[in-house]
Each structure stands twice: as C-alpha cells, then as structure tokens.
Coordinates of C-alpha atoms in Angstrom, one line a residue:
Chain A
X1 CA -7.3 21.4 19.2
X2 CA -9.8 20.5 22.0
X3 CA -11.6 23.5 23.4
X4 CA -12.2 23.7 27.2
X5 CA -16.0 23.1 26.5
X6 CA -15.2 19.9 24.6
X7 CA -12.8 18.5 27.2
X8 CA -14.4 15.9 29.3
X9 CA -14.6 16.3 33.1
X10 CA -11.5 14.8 34.8
X11 CA -13.3 11.7 36.1
X12 CA -15.0 11.1 32.8
X13 CA -11.7 11.1 30.9
X14 CA -11.0 7.4 31.6
X15 CA -14.4 6.2 30.3
X16 CA -14.1 3.5 27.7
X17 CA -15.8 5.0 24.7
X18 CA -16.2 1.6 23.1
X19 CA -18.4 0.6 26.1
X20 CA -20.0 4.0 26.6
X21 CA -22.0 3.9 23.3
X22 CA -25.6 2.9 24.2
X23 CA -26.1 0.1 21.7
X24 CA -22.7 -1.5 22.6
X25 CA -23.4 -1.1 26.3
X26 CA -26.8 -2.8 25.9
X27 CA -25.1 -5.6 24.0
X28 CA -22.4 -6.1 26.6
X29 CA -24.9 -5.9 29.5
X30 CA -27.1 -8.5 27.8
X31 CA -24.1 -10.8 27.2
X32 CA -22.9 -10.4 30.8
X33 CA -25.8 -12.5 32.2
X34 CA -25.4 -15.1 29.5
X35 CA -22.9 -17.9 28.7
X36 CA -23.6 -17.2 25.0
X37 CA -26.3 -16.0 22.7
X38 CA -26.7 -16.2 18.9
X39 CA -27.2 -13.3 16.5
X40 CA -31.0 -13.7 16.2
X41 CA -31.4 -13.7 20.0
X42 CA -29.3 -10.5 20.4
X43 CA -31.2 -8.8 17.6
X44 CA -34.5 -9.5 19.4
X45 CA -33.1 -8.7 22.9
X46 CA -31.4 -5.4 22.0
X47 CA -33.8 -4.2 19.3
X48 CA -30.8 -3.5 17.0
X49 CA -31.1 -4.0 13.2
X50 CA -29.0 -6.7 11.5
X51 CA -26.5 -4.1 10.1
X52 CA -26.2 -2.2 13.4
X53 CA -25.6 -5.3 15.5
X54 CA -23.1 -6.6 13.0
X55 CA -21.2 -3.3 13.1
X56 CA -21.1 -3.1 16.9
X57 CA -20.2 -6.8 17.0
X58 CA -17.2 -6.3 14.8
X59 CA -15.9 -3.4 16.9
X60 CA -16.3 -5.3 20.2
X61 CA -14.7 -8.4 18.7
X62 CA -11.7 -6.3 17.4
X63 CA -11.3 -4.9 21.0
X64 CA -11.3 -8.4 22.4
X65 CA -14.5 -7.8 24.5
X66 CA -16.5 -10.5 22.8
X67 CA -15.8 -13.9 21.2
X68 CA -17.6 -14.7 17.9
X69 CA -18.0 -18.2 16.7
X70 CA -19.6 -19.1 13.4
X71 CA -20.9 -22.5 12.5
X72 CA -23.0 -23.9 9.7
X73 CA -26.4 -25.4 10.7
X74 CA -28.0 -26.9 7.6
X75 CA -28.1 -24.1 5.1
X76 CA -27.8 -21.2 7.5
X77 CA -24.8 -19.8 9.4
X78 CA -25.2 -19.6 13.1
X79 CA -23.2 -16.8 14.8
X80 CA -22.7 -17.3 18.5
X81 CA -21.4 -14.5 20.7
X82 CA -20.0 -14.6 24.2
X83 CA -18.4 -12.1 26.6
X84 CA -14.6 -12.6 27.1
X85 CA -13.0 -12.0 30.5
X86 CA -11.6 -8.7 29.0
X87 CA -15.1 -7.7 28.1
X88 CA -16.4 -8.5 31.5
X89 CA -13.6 -6.5 33.1
X90 CA -14.2 -3.6 30.8
X91 CA -17.9 -3.5 31.7
X92 CA -17.1 -3.7 35.4
X93 CA -14.6 -0.9 35.2
X94 CA -17.0 1.2 33.2
X95 CA -19.7 0.7 35.8
X96 CA -17.3 1.7 38.6
X97 CA -16.0 4.8 36.8
X98 CA -19.5 5.8 35.7
X99 CA -20.7 5.7 39.3
X100 CA -17.9 8.0 40.3
X101 CA -18.7 10.4 37.4
X102 CA -22.3 10.5 38.4
X103 CA -21.5 11.1 42.1
X104 CA -19.3 14.1 41.1
X105 CA -21.9 15.7 38.9
X106 CA -23.1 19.0 40.4
Chain B
X1 CA -35.1 -3.3 23.6
X2 CA -34.7 -3.5 27.4
X3 CA -35.8 -0.5 29.3
X4 CA -33.3 -0.9 32.1
X5 CA -29.9 -2.5 32.2
X6 CA -29.9 -3.7 35.8
X7 CA -28.9 -7.4 36.3
X8 CA -32.4 -8.1 37.8
X9 CA -34.2 -6.7 34.7
X10 CA -31.8 -8.4 32.3
X11 CA -32.2 -11.8 34.0
X12 CA -36.0 -11.5 34.2
X13 CA -36.1 -10.6 30.5
X14 CA -34.0 -13.7 29.7
X15 CA -36.1 -16.0 31.9
X16 CA -39.4 -14.6 30.6
X17 CA -38.3 -15.4 27.1
X18 CA -38.7 -19.0 27.9
X19 CA -42.4 -18.4 28.4
X20 CA -42.9 -16.2 25.3
X21 CA -43.9 -19.1 22.9
X22 CA -46.8 -20.4 25.1
X23 CA -45.4 -23.9 25.0
X24 CA -44.9 -24.2 28.8
X25 CA -48.6 -23.2 29.2
X26 CA -49.8 -25.8 26.8
X27 CA -47.6 -28.5 28.4
X28 CA -48.7 -27.5 31.9
X29 CA -52.4 -27.7 30.8
X30 CA -52.0 -31.1 29.2
X31 CA -50.1 -32.6 32.0
X32 CA -52.7 -31.3 34.5
X33 CA -55.6 -32.8 32.7
X34 CA -53.5 -36.0 32.3
X35 CA -53.6 -36.5 36.0
X36 CA -57.3 -37.3 35.9
X37 CA -57.2 -39.0 32.5
X38 CA -56.9 -42.4 34.0
X39 CA -60.0 -41.7 36.2
X40 CA -62.0 -40.6 33.2
X41 CA -61.1 -43.6 31.2
X42 CA -62.0 -45.9 34.2
X43 CA -65.4 -44.1 34.4
X44 CA -65.9 -44.9 30.7
X45 CA -65.4 -48.6 31.5
X46 CA -62.0 -49.1 30.0
X47 CA -59.6 -51.7 31.4
X48 CA -56.8 -51.0 33.9
X49 CA -54.2 -51.4 31.0
X50 CA -55.9 -48.5 29.2
X51 CA -56.3 -46.3 32.3
X52 CA -52.6 -46.6 33.1
X53 CA -51.2 -46.8 29.6
X54 CA -52.9 -43.9 28.0
X55 CA -51.9 -41.3 30.6
X56 CA -48.3 -42.5 30.4
X57 CA -48.3 -42.2 26.6
X58 CA -49.9 -38.8 26.8
X59 CA -47.3 -37.6 29.3
X60 CA -44.4 -39.0 27.2
X61 CA -45.8 -37.4 24.1
X62 CA -46.1 -34.0 25.8
X63 CA -42.6 -34.2 27.3
X64 CA -41.1 -35.1 23.9
X65 CA -43.1 -32.7 21.9
X66 CA -42.2 -29.6 23.8
X67 CA -38.4 -29.9 23.2
X68 CA -39.1 -30.8 19.6
X69 CA -41.3 -27.7 19.1
X70 CA -38.7 -25.5 20.9
X71 CA -36.0 -26.7 18.6
X72 CA -38.0 -26.3 15.3
X73 CA -40.4 -23.4 16.1
X74 CA -39.0 -21.3 18.9
X75 CA -35.2 -21.3 18.6
X76 CA -35.0 -20.4 14.9
X77 CA -37.3 -17.4 15.6
X78 CA -36.1 -16.3 19.1
X79 CA -32.5 -17.3 18.8
X80 CA -30.4 -19.5 21.0
X81 CA -29.0 -18.5 24.4
X82 CA -27.8 -20.0 27.7
X83 CA -27.9 -18.2 31.0
X84 CA -24.5 -17.6 32.7
X85 CA -23.6 -20.4 35.2
X86 CA -23.2 -18.0 38.1
X87 CA -26.8 -16.6 37.4
X88 CA -28.2 -20.2 37.1
X89 CA -26.7 -20.9 40.5
X90 CA -28.9 -18.1 41.9
X91 CA -31.9 -20.5 41.2
X92 CA -30.5 -22.7 44.0
X93 CA -31.9 -20.8 46.9
X94 CA -35.3 -20.7 45.2
X95 CA -35.1 -24.5 44.6
X96 CA -34.1 -25.0 48.3
X97 CA -37.1 -23.0 49.4
X98 CA -39.3 -25.1 47.2
X99 CA -37.9 -28.3 48.7
X100 CA -38.3 -26.9 52.2
X101 CA -41.9 -26.0 51.5
X102 CA -42.6 -29.5 50.1
X103 CA -41.0 -31.2 53.1
X104 CA -43.0 -29.0 55.5
X105 CA -46.2 -29.9 53.7
X106 CA -45.3 -33.6 53.7
X107 CA -44.7 -33.3 57.5
X108 CA -48.0 -31.4 57.8
X109 CA -49.8 -34.2 55.9
X110 CA -48.3 -36.9 58.1
X111 CA -49.2 -35.0 61.3
X112 CA -52.7 -34.5 60.0
X113 CA -53.2 -38.2 59.2
X114 CA -54.0 -39.2 62.7
X115 CA -56.2 -36.2 63.3
X116 CA -58.1 -36.9 60.1
X117 CA -59.1 -40.4 61.2
X118 CA -60.3 -39.0 64.5
X119 CA -62.0 -35.8 63.1
X120 CA -64.6 -35.1 60.4
X121 CA -62.1 -34.0 57.6
X122 CA -61.4 -36.9 55.3
X123 CA -57.7 -37.6 54.7
X124 CA -58.0 -37.3 50.9
X125 CA -59.2 -33.7 51.3
X126 CA -56.2 -32.9 53.6
X127 CA -53.8 -34.4 51.0
X128 CA -55.4 -32.6 48.2
X129 CA -55.3 -29.4 50.2
X130 CA -51.6 -29.9 50.7
X131 CA -51.2 -30.3 46.9
X132 CA -53.3 -27.2 46.4
X133 CA -51.2 -25.1 48.8
X134 CA -48.0 -26.4 47.3
X135 CA -49.2 -25.5 43.8
X136 CA -50.1 -21.9 44.8
X137 CA -46.8 -21.4 46.7
X138 CA -44.5 -22.9 44.0
X139 CA -46.3 -21.3 41.0
X140 CA -46.2 -17.9 42.8
X141 CA -42.5 -18.3 43.6
X142 CA -41.9 -19.2 39.9
X143 CA -44.0 -16.3 38.7
X144 CA -42.1 -13.9 41.0
X145 CA -38.7 -15.2 40.1
X146 CA -39.2 -15.5 36.3
X147 CA -41.3 -12.3 36.1
X148 CA -44.2 -14.2 34.5
X149 CA -47.4 -12.9 36.1
X150 CA -49.8 -15.6 34.7
X151 CA -48.0 -18.3 36.8
X152 CA -49.7 -16.8 39.9
X153 CA -53.1 -17.6 38.3
X154 CA -51.9 -21.0 37.2
X155 CA -51.2 -21.8 40.9
X156 CA -54.8 -21.1 41.8
X157 CA -56.1 -23.0 38.8
X158 CA -54.1 -26.1 39.8
X159 CA -55.3 -25.7 43.4
X160 CA -58.9 -25.5 42.1
X161 CA -58.4 -28.7 40.0
X162 CA -57.5 -30.7 43.1
X163 CA -59.8 -29.2 45.7
X164 CA -62.6 -28.1 43.4
X165 CA -63.2 -31.5 41.8
X166 CA -63.1 -33.3 45.1
X167 CA -65.4 -30.8 46.8
X168 CA -67.9 -31.1 43.8
X169 CA -67.8 -34.9 44.1
X170 CA -68.6 -34.7 47.8
X171 CA -71.1 -31.9 47.9
X172 CA -73.1 -32.2 44.7
X173 CA -75.1 -34.9 42.8
X174 CA -73.1 -34.3 39.6
X175 CA -71.7 -37.3 37.9
X176 CA -68.0 -38.0 38.6
X177 CA -67.0 -37.2 35.0
X178 CA -68.7 -33.8 35.2
X179 CA -66.9 -33.0 38.5
X180 CA -63.5 -33.9 37.0
X181 CA -64.3 -31.8 33.9
X182 CA -65.3 -28.8 36.0
X183 CA -62.2 -29.2 38.1
X184 CA -59.3 -30.4 36.0
X185 CA -60.9 -29.8 32.6
X186 CA -61.6 -26.1 33.1
X187 CA -58.2 -25.3 34.5
X188 CA -56.5 -27.3 31.8
X189 CA -58.5 -25.6 29.1
X190 CA -57.7 -22.2 30.4
X191 CA -53.9 -23.0 30.4
X192 CA -54.0 -24.6 26.9
X193 CA -56.0 -21.7 25.5
X194 CA -53.7 -19.2 27.0
X195 CA -50.7 -21.1 25.6
X196 CA -52.3 -21.3 22.1
X197 CA -53.0 -17.6 22.0
X198 CA -49.4 -16.9 23.1
X199 CA -48.0 -19.3 20.5
X200 CA -50.0 -17.6 17.8
X201 CA -48.9 -14.2 18.9
X202 CA -45.3 -15.4 19.1
X203 CA -45.3 -16.8 15.6
X204 CA -46.7 -13.5 14.3
X205 CA -44.3 -11.3 16.3
X206 CA -41.2 -13.3 15.6
X207 CA -41.1 -14.3 11.9
X208 CA -38.6 -16.8 10.7
X209 CA -35.4 -15.0 9.7
X210 CA -34.1 -15.9 6.2
X211 CA -30.5 -16.2 7.3
X212 CA -28.8 -15.0 10.4
X213 CA -25.5 -14.4 8.7
X214 CA -24.4 -10.9 9.9
X215 CA -23.9 -8.4 7.1

C-alpha cells in the first residue's frame, strides 16, 4: 500500500517514469537534436557505460520511443539509434509536465 | 556527459565534436599556406605550370584527405551521427548573414576602387583589408555558433596573413619569401600545430572500441 509520504504530488503523477530517469532523459534529449547516432557516439556523448546504455536502449526501444537499426560493417556491428515520433512526443509532454510541477513547488 | 540538457548546449556539443579531432585546423592551415604557395614557387624560379599545378594538387589532396581521415580515424572512435534537419536549417540565418557580409564587403571594395586610384591607399591593400575583415567576421561568427573558441583566433591569424605579409613587403627590406613566411607561414604553422596537438589528444582520449555491439 502506498503511504501518503510516498504518493507523488498530484501534478507529478502523470510524469513518464521511463523518461524521468536521468540517463534515459539524457539519451532522449541527445537524440532529439539528431537524425540518428550510433552506439559509440551515444556512449561518448552521454558518458554511459556499454552495459548501461544497452539496458536503457532496450527499455526505450520496447516503449517505442527509439528506433534501433543494426547493420554489419566489416567485422563489427553498427547500431544506429534514432528518436521515433512517439519518443519526441513523450519528451515534449515530459518537459511541459515537469515545468508545471516545478512551478507548483512551494 | 553533458552538463545541461538545453537545446543550445546539446547542439553546441554536437557541432563542437566536429572540431575535436583537429582535422579542420590542419586543413585550414594547409589551405591558408596554399594560397601563397604559387607565389613562393614563382620566387624560386619555377615555371607557371608548377606555380599553378602544385597548389591545385595540394588543395585537392587536403580536400580528399580530410574526409578519408574522418572516415578511418574519427568516426570509429567518436561514433557516427547526423544533426536533425530542423536544427541544420537553423544554420540558414547564419549563412545568410555571411552572404550579406560578403556582398557588403564586395560593394565596399567596388566603392573604394575609384577612391584608391585617387588617394594614397593602394587598391591591393583595400582588397586584402576586405579579405581580412571578412575572415575575422566569418570566423568569429563560426566560433560563436559552433562554440569553438579558437576560431576567433583563426580569424585574426587569417587577417594577419593577408594584411601582414603585404604590409611587410611594402614597409620593410625583407625578401618577398620572408614576408610571405612571416605572414602566411606563421599563421598556417600555428593552425597546423594546434590541429596536430588536438589530433594527438583526440587519439589518446578516444581509443578505438573493439566492437560496438551492445551487450
């Protein structure tokens, strides 16, 4: 059972927890200014480790927020990520809601 | 990791990554010195074919080598990315300002032409002055937009190359070759050295990943 202390403020209830996590938010924000980026670029740009990035990538892909394309280049696999329209919408909605939450803070 | 997630910070970070490897610095330095290469070769007594051919070959080599190095050195280390088309379109106003500045300076040169023949200032100095102003303005604009501070300095170095060498030729007894070296040679050397230092640091900071396959 959720105690009153654990219950989020009314405005914060609608926050998308998938987007709210700092690493995923950084990942989505980085992808929002790009058409696409590969795995190596995102590792460098976000500072996430290979395992961390891979885990967040899977969650975002499962939610339909990012598109992942894998291709073979020589002997290595190149993974290219891009933001879907659903991902862009989720980020935009998160920003608007977060602004309202911050405005309502005491 | 980025310190702020504002669009401005994210975009500047992305643009600045294009200058991380030092290759643009090296290319700018080599192309700058290439402008006077024909003059140097003529001073050494080489024929017109050489004075025209060698700079063209050098220019083509630089223009082909940079994408090749990007493909084989930078991309595997830094990763591949493309800026979103709506953000790329934001470059349009900056490019329009650059074109407007160029047109204004061309107009200024044309207007000065008549005055130069009547006055004491030689036309060549006015034209070089226009080049110098344009270099400072455009490099500063690029430095501000891309968030790459050294581009401001490069603007002044290019301005010095044009105006400095010509002023040295007119006001000192130095041989022509020395004037070109002090003008174009010094600026170019600074840019190439800066680029090489950046390239070395880049190769050290961004080792080649074994395989980018996610775990």
